[in-house]
Amino acid sequence: MPSTRSVPVTLAEIARIAGVGRAAVSNWRRRHDTFPARIGGTDASPQFSLAEIERWLRENDKLKEIGGRELLWPGLEALGSRDETGLAIAEAGRRMLGGQTPASAAPLSERAGELVDEAVALGRREGAREVFEFLLQRWLDAHVRQISASPRPLADLMAEVALAARPSPAGDGAGAGAGEATVLDPACGAGHLLDAAARAEAGAGAARVTLLGCDSDPALAALAAARLAFVTDEAGAAGKTGRTGKAGKAGKAGAGGVRVTADVREGDSLRADPHERAAADVVLCNPPFNERDWGYEELSTDRRWVHGLPPRTESELAWVQHALARLRPGGTAVLLLPPAVASRRAGRRIRGALLRAGLLRAVIALPPGCAQPHSVSLHLWLLRAPEGAGPAEDNGVLLADAAASQRAASREGGVDWDALGEFVRTAVRAYDSGAAELPDCARRMAVIELLDDEVDLTPGRHVSPAPGGDELDLAGAWSGFGEALDGLRAAGRALSALETAGDGGGSQPRTTVGDLARAGALTLRGGQQPPDGTVRGGEAGEDGLPLLTVPDLLQGGGPTGWLHTSDVSDRGMLVARPGDVVVAGVIRAFAAWVHQGPPTVLGAQLYALRVDPEKMDAWFLAGCLRAPSNGRQAGTHASSASRVDVRRLQVLQLPLAEQSRYSEAFRRLTEFEEYRGRLDELASRLSRDISDGLATGRLSAGS
């Protein structure tokens, strides 16, 4: 029967429910008089009643198999509370597996309980794990600014590094993963790292794996417990499966496969660790960054601070020492940390103590984009507890700059996880085996070399990004520099011929983009934010289109992601074609140019203006629009983050023939700017290469 839900949904959500593109839904709305009427929103983004849409889709046989999950999510989202939605999804996951609601669980509202019942029924029809993972991912996407989850490729890499660095159990030739393994994540979030650890340990041949997790966020702890319940349920699919039914715990999988148990609890691991008595073989953690209220005062005498009380501003070093305190002898820990932890002056004493004790074995700089915050090159810290009572063996410290390595090996604008994983695994294995040869951009350093006044462990400070055997191509660089300089001079000569208008230009009539659009001289369309989960990294394939966003422009580069053509067409996204004028509609990235590359999807706050060539010259239009004063005058308020009202941007009102003369000047100005940028880039490269060449002896200063 149709649902009685009275939840508002957009055209995009209707398209997802029906498994079609947004254009198809707009077509239904135009062609069918019976299509439900709008109940809210705006003309550009109308909203409809979910109950009426569901009824109409069913009556017109337009509800596809995907509809069940998509129909369920708007109701959960409409609960309004992030925590209640998360707890409802966790409860649905527990009940899909036949578990009992913990007595300590927060009570759900009547509406949330109804949605849990619907989710459980849907899980029976479409697969419990599939429905749960769908709802969990939707919840994470909806709250991506509040929750920092470890992407699956990164979680897998961290688990593999920990496994590779762990010594083989004594007397067991089966390898590091054989026997039993206990894995702890003291800030587990939704359980991404523990899920990855279970797969890695099972792949390495472990007979039994115990997963321990903790998170101070009740919703995340509940979701992690439910997620890992599915892991334990599926781990021993060849045998019978049982469950404990205890709060926050998942059961174990029996004969025929690896035995997995999981215990996830709600709590603050630093202040009151529910796994205080645990001894873990592996600790994986992506802890909260830059926390001030981590317990500095009440924990000042805690026995975990063997290497010094972490300063109030160094919460990450508290998590590092907490991880070490929970390791059994010979155990390994891998933590994802911001790069400042390796160099901040306040933490140098603890860093030095970790080095002297032989506990910190590797610091690996990752390329930007691996995890939130995506603009930062995060670090992996690899730590190992000594196997005996004395200090660990001094094998030096591995410093690896995967961020530098990736510049040559990565796909344009994205993280090449295969190349990154191969680099990190190769570096860790070579370091662990004591090999003299390490990959390029990796270096083994003696502890004494790092124990200076700063104790700076940033890999880029100690590792040269260029292999020592490469020849410097100074001749090619100087040749390119000369060509760019000649081009700059030629463009400069053409621009220097411009004369000041006799009347100062104040009497020239102007019009606006809005007026030009109404007159039919151009059409104006705005880009939009791509739906969650549709943007992919790396190079666009044959069935993909590059996606340009405002953050791409702020970083000074081109598109860093791409979309499948089906996603673009289904959702009616804006594609800039050669000859279109593209405008960035925010003050801090304000620009306008004639698009000359391949068709490109435009993200939010980017606009495409397509001119009528019989009325308007595109180069003339772009030149007028991009004047900095134009953007400031059309800004919606005074800050650098203000948006630009593109319709208010002003354009000189000139006949087409005169526009062509201005167009040529604007083209020359564009060439001038391009040559200037190229010169700046080449000059920086020459300065860097000559400096490195002289300092390393690869260049001779002559006799």
XYZ file of C-alpha atoms in Angstrom:
703
model
C 0.000 0.000 0.000
C 1.159 3.542 -0.535
C 2.823 5.104 2.467
C 1.012 7.712 4.531
C 4.202 9.748 4.875
C 3.744 13.503 4.394
C 7.393 14.327 3.779
C 8.506 16.957 1.210
C 10.723 15.703 -1.623
C 12.464 17.497 -4.511
C 12.562 16.605 -8.205
C 16.045 15.120 -7.739
C 14.800 12.876 -4.922
C 11.814 11.786 -7.016
C 14.232 10.876 -9.817
C 16.273 8.713 -7.420
C 13.122 7.035 -6.093
C 11.948 6.189 -9.616
C 15.416 5.250 -10.853
C 15.314 7.787 -13.712
C 16.908 11.128 -14.543
C 15.599 14.449 -13.348
C 14.693 15.395 -16.909
C 12.272 12.443 -17.029
C 10.519 13.652 -13.868
C 10.204 17.163 -15.281
C 8.698 15.615 -18.423
C 6.161 13.650 -16.339
C 5.203 16.839 -14.565
C 4.523 18.625 -17.867
C 2.727 15.761 -19.635
C 0.539 14.333 -16.850
C -2.260 16.404 -15.375
C -2.471 13.918 -12.511
C 1.114 14.588 -11.349
C 0.931 15.844 -7.728
C 0.877 19.586 -7.160
C 3.760 21.396 -5.559
C 3.460 21.829 -1.772
C 6.502 24.019 -1.105
C 9.903 25.180 -2.251
C 10.354 27.584 -5.154
C 9.592 27.556 -8.858
C 13.209 26.597 -9.535
C 13.308 23.950 -6.789
C 9.756 22.775 -6.022
C 8.844 20.295 -3.298
C 6.145 17.627 -3.373
C 4.452 15.350 -0.868
C 6.270 12.023 -0.653
C 2.981 10.211 0.036
C 1.348 11.683 -3.075
C 4.443 11.022 -5.215
C 4.627 7.414 -4.050
C 0.947 6.907 -4.826
C 1.307 8.470 -8.295
C 4.405 6.416 -9.147
C 2.684 3.192 -8.132
C -0.514 4.003 -10.007
C 1.488 4.806 -13.161
C 3.802 1.785 -12.813
C 6.894 3.959 -12.547
C 8.306 2.717 -9.257
C 11.433 0.682 -9.969
C 13.256 -1.735 -7.665
C 15.446 1.084 -6.358
C 12.373 2.830 -5.046
C 12.179 0.981 -1.720
C 15.383 2.389 -0.263
C 14.923 5.813 -1.802
C 11.374 6.029 -0.450
C 12.613 5.196 3.026
C 15.429 7.724 3.271
C 13.400 10.996 3.027
C 11.310 9.857 5.974
C 14.411 9.195 8.074
C 15.935 12.498 7.042
C 12.715 14.300 7.965
C 13.094 13.202 11.597
C 15.169 16.358 11.837
C 17.628 15.141 14.467
C 20.985 13.809 13.320
C 21.249 11.577 16.382
C 17.722 10.165 16.180
C 18.156 9.337 12.493
C 21.478 7.617 13.191
C 20.097 5.682 16.163
C 17.083 4.604 14.099
C 19.367 3.235 11.352
C 21.446 1.419 13.982
C 18.322 -0.069 15.540
C 17.135 -1.216 12.112
C 20.496 -2.906 11.544
C 20.309 -4.726 14.884
C 16.789 -5.943 14.220
C 17.610 -7.055 10.678
C 20.071 -9.495 12.260
C 17.635 -10.551 14.966
C 19.388 -8.717 17.802
C 17.699 -7.187 20.806
C 17.552 -3.487 21.628
C 20.041 -2.748 24.446
C 18.439 -1.615 27.684
C 20.732 1.418 27.693
C 19.658 2.527 24.208
C 17.934 5.917 23.962
C 14.197 5.545 23.259
C 13.078 6.372 19.724
C 10.052 8.456 18.831
C 6.934 6.761 17.522
C 7.675 7.985 13.994
C 11.258 6.720 14.162
C 9.974 3.352 15.365
C 7.655 3.116 12.359
C 10.563 3.837 10.023
C 12.662 1.154 11.726
C 9.851 -1.340 11.070
C 9.790 -0.306 7.398
C 13.572 -0.643 7.131
C 13.517 -4.136 8.644
C 10.764 -5.229 6.266
C 12.695 -3.744 3.343
C 15.831 -5.569 4.465
C 14.004 -8.889 4.283
C 13.012 -8.138 0.682
C 16.140 -6.481 -0.700
C 18.938 -7.775 1.533
C 19.654 -6.650 5.080
C 23.295 -5.650 4.549
C 22.507 -3.761 1.339
C 19.691 -1.748 2.937
C 21.701 -0.982 6.085
C 24.802 0.137 4.148
C 22.640 2.306 1.884
C 21.029 4.085 4.833
C 24.339 4.420 6.675
C 26.045 5.981 3.651
C 23.147 8.384 3.123
C 23.393 9.429 6.776
C 27.156 9.970 6.516
C 26.747 11.975 3.294
C 24.049 14.139 4.869
C 26.333 15.020 7.799
C 29.693 15.048 6.054
C 30.649 18.402 7.608
C 30.138 17.083 11.138
C 31.576 13.591 10.742
C 35.049 12.777 9.465
C 34.938 9.224 8.117
C 37.984 7.349 6.817
C 37.420 6.526 3.111
C 37.505 2.798 2.427
C 40.739 2.865 0.348
C 42.524 4.725 3.141
C 41.103 2.418 5.820
C 42.293 -0.613 3.838
C 45.753 0.929 3.439
C 46.080 1.660 7.169
C 45.067 -1.907 8.031
C 47.538 -3.340 5.511
C 50.386 -1.180 6.860
C 49.694 -2.282 10.437
C 49.554 -5.908 9.368
C 52.754 -5.697 7.319
C 54.652 -4.020 10.157
C 53.570 -6.457 12.879
C 56.161 -9.135 13.697
C 55.223 -12.761 13.131
C 54.003 -14.520 16.283
C 56.825 -16.371 18.018
C 57.137 -19.937 16.856
C 54.489 -19.527 14.175
C 55.673 -19.569 10.600
C 52.290 -18.730 9.188
C 52.964 -14.999 9.097
C 51.893 -11.880 10.883
C 48.194 -12.487 10.434
C 48.077 -16.076 11.685
C 46.518 -17.119 15.021
C 44.477 -14.631 16.988
C 44.430 -10.872 16.628
C 42.825 -8.099 18.673
C 42.243 -4.790 16.878
C 41.285 -1.610 18.730
C 39.993 1.716 17.415
C 39.550 4.119 20.361
C 37.733 6.737 18.226
C 35.977 4.381 15.827
C 33.328 6.628 14.282
C 31.064 4.459 12.124
C 33.554 1.561 12.156
C 35.379 2.041 8.844
C 38.831 1.124 10.210
C 37.620 -1.899 12.178
C 35.754 -3.159 9.120
C 38.958 -2.837 7.077
C 40.967 -4.569 9.815
C 38.611 -7.552 9.815
C 39.077 -7.986 6.064
C 42.857 -7.593 6.291
C 43.246 -10.058 9.161
C 40.979 -12.612 7.492
C 42.942 -12.245 4.250
C 46.181 -12.850 6.165
C 44.858 -16.117 7.563
C 43.919 -15.161 11.127
C 41.801 -17.822 12.812
C 40.118 -15.434 15.234
C 39.771 -11.646 15.218
C 38.475 -9.504 18.081
C 37.359 -5.979 17.133
C 37.173 -3.383 19.913
C 35.760 0.065 19.287
C 34.735 3.147 21.225
C 33.280 6.531 20.324
C 31.935 9.372 22.430
C 29.147 10.072 19.916
C 26.169 7.831 20.803
C 24.875 7.669 17.227
C 28.280 6.761 15.779
C 28.913 4.130 18.445
C 25.515 2.542 17.754
C 26.063 2.592 13.996
C 29.543 1.078 14.337
C 28.160 -1.710 16.541
C 25.417 -2.456 14.013
C 27.855 -2.327 11.091
C 30.310 -4.713 12.732
C 27.442 -7.045 13.596
C 27.063 -7.561 9.855
C 30.821 -8.176 9.605
C 30.702 -10.894 12.240
C 27.531 -12.324 10.740
C 29.108 -12.698 7.311
C 32.628 -13.694 8.386
C 31.610 -17.290 9.066
C 28.959 -17.747 6.406
C 30.099 -21.336 5.971
C 29.098 -22.157 9.541
C 26.401 -21.268 12.011
C 26.109 -17.741 13.381
C 25.197 -16.670 16.906
C 24.791 -13.292 18.632
C 25.226 -12.133 22.194
C 22.402 -9.629 22.333
C 24.436 -7.471 24.731
C 24.531 -3.704 24.427
C 26.961 -2.560 21.787
C 28.230 -6.066 21.062
C 28.127 -8.191 17.960
C 28.397 -11.939 17.946
C 30.842 -14.399 16.473
C 30.978 -16.414 13.309
C 31.779 -20.051 13.645
C 33.095 -23.027 11.710
C 34.283 -22.825 8.161
C 35.789 -19.319 8.350
C 37.571 -16.786 10.519
C 35.932 -16.260 13.889
C 35.150 -12.597 14.480
C 33.829 -10.933 17.626
C 33.153 -7.234 18.017
C 32.605 -5.055 21.064
C 31.784 -1.399 20.397
C 30.969 0.854 23.309
C 29.978 4.452 23.814
C 32.487 6.489 25.795
C 35.424 8.881 25.840
C 38.558 6.793 25.404
C 40.839 9.449 26.862
C 38.788 10.284 29.952
C 37.127 6.941 30.765
C 38.251 4.166 28.412
C 35.783 1.253 28.406
C 38.559 -0.945 26.968
C 41.119 0.047 29.595
C 42.149 -3.555 30.264
C 42.470 -4.457 26.574
C 45.800 -5.547 25.111
C 45.646 -5.045 21.363
C 47.835 -6.440 18.608
C 46.816 -3.535 16.374
C 45.487 -0.061 17.087
C 44.018 1.863 14.146
C 42.763 5.376 14.723
C 41.679 8.532 12.924
C 41.341 10.692 16.054
C 39.663 14.095 16.360
C 41.991 16.908 15.266
C 42.840 20.140 17.118
C 40.694 19.482 20.182
C 41.212 21.770 23.168
C 38.792 20.092 25.564
C 40.381 16.637 25.548
C 40.877 16.335 29.309
C 44.142 18.174 29.893
C 43.373 19.189 33.503
C 41.795 15.993 34.832
C 44.299 13.709 33.089
C 47.485 15.581 34.005
C 48.779 12.711 36.167
C 47.536 9.851 33.977
C 49.958 6.932 33.795
C 49.607 6.755 29.998
C 51.787 9.867 29.627
C 55.025 7.898 29.831
C 56.662 10.219 27.313
C 55.386 13.478 28.760
C 52.105 15.254 29.459
C 50.669 16.312 26.093
C 50.278 20.099 25.924
C 46.738 21.420 25.877
C 47.111 22.217 22.168
C 48.469 18.745 21.299
C 45.452 16.465 21.692
C 46.791 14.277 18.877
C 49.847 13.346 20.976
C 47.465 12.269 23.741
C 45.873 9.842 21.263
C 49.337 8.620 20.191
C 50.300 7.764 23.777
C 46.869 6.256 24.427
C 47.367 3.930 21.449
C 50.797 2.866 22.740
C 49.356 2.186 26.192
C 46.822 -0.240 24.712
C 49.348 -2.233 22.617
C 50.669 -5.566 23.790
C 54.427 -6.190 23.313
C 55.257 -6.246 19.612
C 51.932 -4.688 18.630
C 51.615 -1.943 16.025
C 49.564 1.230 15.799
C 48.742 3.309 12.733
C 47.229 6.744 13.277
C 46.071 9.353 10.764
C 47.249 12.767 11.967
C 47.415 16.350 10.677
C 50.869 17.367 9.413
C 51.373 19.971 12.149
C 51.779 17.200 14.751
C 55.138 16.351 13.166
C 56.517 19.869 13.541
C 54.682 21.974 16.146
C 57.118 23.320 18.698
C 54.860 22.436 21.625
C 55.137 18.709 20.855
C 58.875 18.426 20.224
C 59.661 16.974 23.685
C 57.205 14.106 23.273
C 58.327 13.469 19.695
C 61.903 13.245 20.917
C 60.923 10.820 23.683
C 59.081 8.583 21.210
C 62.160 8.527 18.972
C 64.583 7.762 21.804
C 62.351 4.910 22.987
C 62.294 3.464 19.464
C 58.475 3.526 19.354
C 57.899 5.779 16.353
C 58.917 3.760 13.310
C 57.555 5.707 10.338
C 55.931 8.976 9.294
C 54.334 8.879 5.836
C 52.977 12.023 4.172
C 49.882 11.284 2.070
C 48.754 13.285 -0.974
C 46.024 15.897 -0.380
C 42.544 14.491 -0.949
C 42.961 11.198 0.929
C 40.604 12.207 3.762
C 39.088 15.257 5.414
C 40.343 17.955 5.352
C 40.952 17.179 1.678
C 43.231 20.150 1.016
C 45.832 18.944 3.548
C 48.602 16.366 3.164
C 47.781 14.196 6.194
C 50.354 11.921 7.822
C 50.322 8.264 8.805
C 52.266 7.544 11.994
C 53.418 3.943 12.430
C 54.310 2.963 15.991
C 55.432 -0.372 17.412
C 55.597 -1.458 21.041
C 58.853 -3.192 22.024
C 58.652 -6.950 22.400
C 60.834 -7.087 25.503
C 61.275 -5.026 28.635
C 64.080 -2.887 27.154
C 63.932 -0.248 24.445
C 63.000 -1.228 20.916
C 65.681 -2.116 18.406
C 67.075 0.989 16.706
C 66.209 0.433 13.066
C 66.065 4.133 12.308
C 62.911 5.956 11.293
C 61.214 5.700 7.911
C 60.261 9.071 6.461
C 58.291 8.724 3.227
C 56.737 11.516 1.185
C 53.961 9.846 -0.779
C 52.659 13.336 -1.565
C 55.809 14.002 -3.610
C 55.791 10.523 -5.148
C 52.175 10.902 -6.215
C 52.931 13.980 -8.320
C 54.475 11.664 -10.887
C 52.298 8.595 -10.395
C 48.813 9.943 -9.635
C 45.987 10.581 -12.021
C 45.453 14.236 -12.815
C 43.549 15.922 -10.023
C 42.828 12.838 -7.899
C 44.370 10.215 -5.652
C 45.629 7.143 -7.467
C 44.994 4.683 -4.658
C 46.732 1.815 -6.447
C 49.934 3.827 -6.914
C 49.726 5.228 -3.392
C 49.183 1.803 -1.850
C 52.062 0.287 -3.801
C 54.415 3.091 -2.743
C 53.503 2.863 0.953
C 53.605 -0.948 1.099
C 56.941 -1.080 -0.738
C 58.483 1.544 1.554
C 57.272 -0.160 4.759
C 58.386 -3.624 3.646
C 61.824 -2.370 2.568
C 62.245 -0.502 5.866
C 61.077 -3.470 7.943
C 63.379 -5.910 6.172
C 66.383 -3.639 6.703
C 66.929 -3.234 2.970
C 69.464 -0.612 1.986
C 67.443 0.501 -1.038
C 64.194 2.370 -0.413
C 61.782 3.769 -3.012
C 62.310 7.279 -4.303
C 60.868 9.861 -1.889
C 61.541 7.566 1.101
C 64.477 7.658 3.483
C 65.659 5.771 6.566
C 67.063 8.237 9.096
C 69.006 7.531 12.262
C 67.249 8.764 15.389
C 70.212 10.947 16.308
C 69.783 12.877 13.041
C 66.270 13.924 14.064
C 66.968 14.876 17.676
C 67.738 18.533 17.083
C 66.081 21.582 18.630
C 62.937 21.201 16.509
C 62.556 17.402 16.228
C 60.733 18.077 12.965
C 59.450 14.804 11.506
C 57.820 16.249 8.383
C 58.932 13.890 5.573
C 59.180 16.673 2.993
C 61.838 18.411 5.111
C 64.140 15.392 4.947
C 63.261 13.644 1.684
C 64.180 15.056 -1.701
C 61.276 14.748 -4.157
C 63.658 14.304 -7.089
C 65.666 11.063 -7.509
C 69.362 11.754 -7.127
C 70.256 10.253 -10.511
C 68.006 12.486 -12.601
C 69.772 14.938 -14.875
C 68.736 18.562 -14.607
C 67.151 19.707 -17.871
C 68.241 23.313 -17.471
C 68.672 23.820 -21.217
C 65.039 22.874 -21.882
C 63.840 25.057 -19.015
C 65.830 28.083 -20.230
C 64.523 27.530 -23.763
C 60.926 27.526 -22.501
C 61.652 30.607 -20.413
C 62.923 32.436 -23.492
C 59.865 31.489 -25.566
C 57.516 32.673 -22.823
C 59.451 35.916 -22.497
C 59.194 36.531 -26.260
C 55.445 35.889 -26.144
C 55.038 38.245 -23.210
C 56.929 40.991 -25.068
C 54.803 40.565 -28.216
C 51.548 40.738 -26.252
C 52.899 43.693 -24.283
C 53.736 45.619 -27.456
C 50.197 45.145 -28.771
C 48.665 46.290 -25.471
C 51.013 49.261 -25.177
C 49.454 50.685 -28.375
C 46.111 51.168 -26.593
C 45.234 54.825 -26.065
C 43.324 56.525 -23.303
C 39.805 57.519 -24.373
C 39.496 61.262 -24.818
C 36.515 61.639 -22.500
C 37.855 59.200 -19.914
C 35.324 56.593 -20.965
C 32.691 57.861 -18.567
C 30.136 58.550 -21.289
C 30.213 55.038 -22.788
C 26.750 53.489 -22.362
C 26.566 50.209 -20.437
C 24.051 47.456 -20.075
C 23.786 44.419 -17.797
C 23.887 40.679 -18.358
C 20.266 40.510 -17.267
C 19.213 43.024 -19.915
C 21.231 41.188 -22.580
C 19.538 37.919 -21.626
C 16.101 39.504 -21.884
C 17.043 40.926 -25.296
C 18.069 37.472 -26.546
C 21.747 38.388 -27.018
C 22.763 35.569 -24.704
C 21.405 32.789 -22.508
C 22.481 32.428 -18.875
C 22.538 29.177 -16.889
C 23.956 28.368 -13.478
C 25.836 25.249 -12.413
C 24.764 23.084 -9.496
C 26.233 20.956 -6.732
C 26.541 17.341 -7.930
C 24.547 14.794 -5.915
C 26.463 12.941 -3.207
C 28.395 9.956 -4.451
C 28.453 10.930 -8.137
C 31.829 12.718 -8.258
C 34.814 10.501 -9.058
C 38.520 11.209 -8.831
C 41.231 10.693 -11.399
C 40.952 11.093 -15.137
C 37.546 11.030 -16.798
C 37.010 7.961 -18.978
C 35.245 7.836 -22.311
C 31.896 7.932 -20.532
C 32.829 10.816 -18.242
C 32.972 14.618 -18.243
C 35.350 16.727 -16.110
C 33.759 18.716 -13.279
C 34.984 22.248 -12.537
C 34.213 23.763 -9.124
C 34.990 26.997 -7.284
C 37.473 25.179 -4.960
C 39.340 24.038 -8.097
C 39.700 27.687 -9.148
C 40.806 28.767 -5.670
C 43.562 26.139 -5.778
C 44.735 27.518 -9.094
C 44.093 24.398 -11.143
C 41.643 22.749 -13.478
C 38.957 20.162 -12.755
C 39.874 17.634 -10.050
C 36.862 15.345 -10.440
C 34.522 14.001 -13.094
C 30.984 12.710 -13.548
C 29.499 9.930 -15.637
C 27.667 11.310 -18.657
C 24.518 9.504 -17.502
C 24.575 11.397 -14.179
C 25.042 14.657 -16.049
C 22.183 14.090 -18.481
C 19.816 12.523 -15.957
C 20.147 15.445 -13.577
C 20.210 18.145 -16.249
C 23.569 19.509 -15.103
C 25.183 22.465 -16.863
C 27.895 21.619 -19.398
C 30.120 24.399 -20.747
C 30.883 24.031 -24.463
C 33.746 25.624 -26.432
C 32.876 29.273 -27.037
C 30.762 29.654 -23.883
C 31.703 32.434 -21.473
C 32.189 30.964 -17.988
C 31.850 33.206 -14.914
C 32.855 32.315 -11.338
C 30.211 33.923 -9.155
C 32.081 34.471 -5.857
C 34.289 37.482 -5.119
C 37.347 35.548 -3.917
C 37.442 33.476 -7.137
C 35.802 35.998 -9.471
C 36.812 35.442 -13.085
C 35.340 35.266 -16.574
C 36.801 33.549 -19.604
C 35.921 31.998 -22.948
C 35.859 28.244 -22.509
C 38.097 26.582 -25.090
C 38.671 23.104 -23.699
C 36.537 19.939 -23.839
C 32.926 19.999 -22.623
C 33.066 20.542 -18.856
C 30.391 20.248 -16.159
C 30.101 23.384 -14.016
C 29.565 23.150 -10.275
C 27.740 25.507 -7.934
C 28.422 29.272 -8.295
C 29.742 28.818 -11.841
C 27.738 30.177 -14.764
C 27.772 29.696 -18.535
C 26.750 32.495 -20.895
C 26.114 31.386 -24.488
C 26.033 34.339 -26.890
C 24.084 34.836 -30.094
C 27.040 35.421 -32.497
C 24.904 37.808 -34.568
C 24.469 40.091 -31.561
C 27.439 39.562 -29.250
C 31.145 38.651 -29.409
C 32.099 36.098 -26.733
C 35.641 37.451 -26.186
C 34.295 40.984 -25.855
C 31.720 39.814 -23.316
C 34.276 37.871 -21.236
C 36.676 40.825 -21.259
C 34.027 43.234 -19.988
C 32.743 40.862 -17.330
C 36.050 39.948 -15.716
C 37.027 43.479 -14.696
C 37.626 43.260 -10.888
C 35.582 46.414 -10.266
C 32.664 44.787 -12.105
C 32.637 41.860 -9.685
C 32.819 44.105 -6.616
C 29.923 46.243 -7.810
C 27.773 43.171 -8.458
C 28.676 41.470 -5.136
C 25.814 40.735 -2.783
C 27.738 42.001 0.288
C 31.139 43.304 1.235
C 33.119 40.229 2.343
C 35.499 38.246 0.157
C 33.127 35.271 0.409
C 30.224 37.213 -1.099
C 28.458 35.960 -4.169
C 28.318 37.854 -7.417
C 24.927 38.565 -8.957
C 25.899 37.688 -12.523
C 22.806 39.394 -13.938
C 24.059 42.725 -12.542
C 27.493 42.532 -14.200
C 27.937 45.389 -16.645
C 28.936 45.273 -20.315
C 29.803 48.099 -22.684
C 26.953 48.709 -25.118
C 28.657 48.666 -28.524
C 27.782 47.582 -32.079
C 29.038 44.136 -33.093
C 31.703 45.581 -35.426
C 33.199 47.671 -32.622
C 32.972 44.714 -30.232
C 35.337 42.849 -32.576
C 38.026 45.509 -32.127
C 37.712 45.270 -28.337
C 37.687 41.486 -28.659
C 41.160 41.511 -30.225
C 42.509 43.619 -27.345
C 40.947 41.287 -24.795
C 42.534 38.291 -26.570
C 45.927 39.980 -26.362
C 45.371 40.675 -22.667
C 44.557 36.993 -22.111
C 47.779 36.002 -23.895
C 49.709 38.500 -21.757
C 48.329 36.930 -18.553
C 49.027 33.377 -19.756
C 52.646 34.179 -20.667
C 53.123 35.975 -17.349
C 51.869 32.920 -15.463
C 54.083 30.604 -17.496
C 57.109 32.807 -16.854
C 56.416 32.776 -13.132
C 56.146 28.980 -13.127
C 59.330 28.497 -15.175
C 61.273 31.014 -13.086
C 60.277 29.186 -9.893
C 61.270 25.850 -11.397
C 64.635 27.179 -12.582
C 65.340 28.772 -9.215
C 64.484 25.531 -7.386
C 66.467 23.255 -9.722
C 69.546 25.503 -9.768
C 69.477 25.824 -5.976
C 69.170 22.046 -5.505
C 71.815 21.398 -8.167
C 74.353 23.712 -6.577
C 73.670 22.521 -3.022
C 73.992 18.830 -3.928
C 76.990 19.220 -6.225
C 75.095 18.249 -9.365
C 75.906 21.694 -10.808
C 79.375 23.121 -10.948
C 79.998 26.774 -10.132
C 83.079 26.763 -12.396
C 86.694 27.405 -11.594
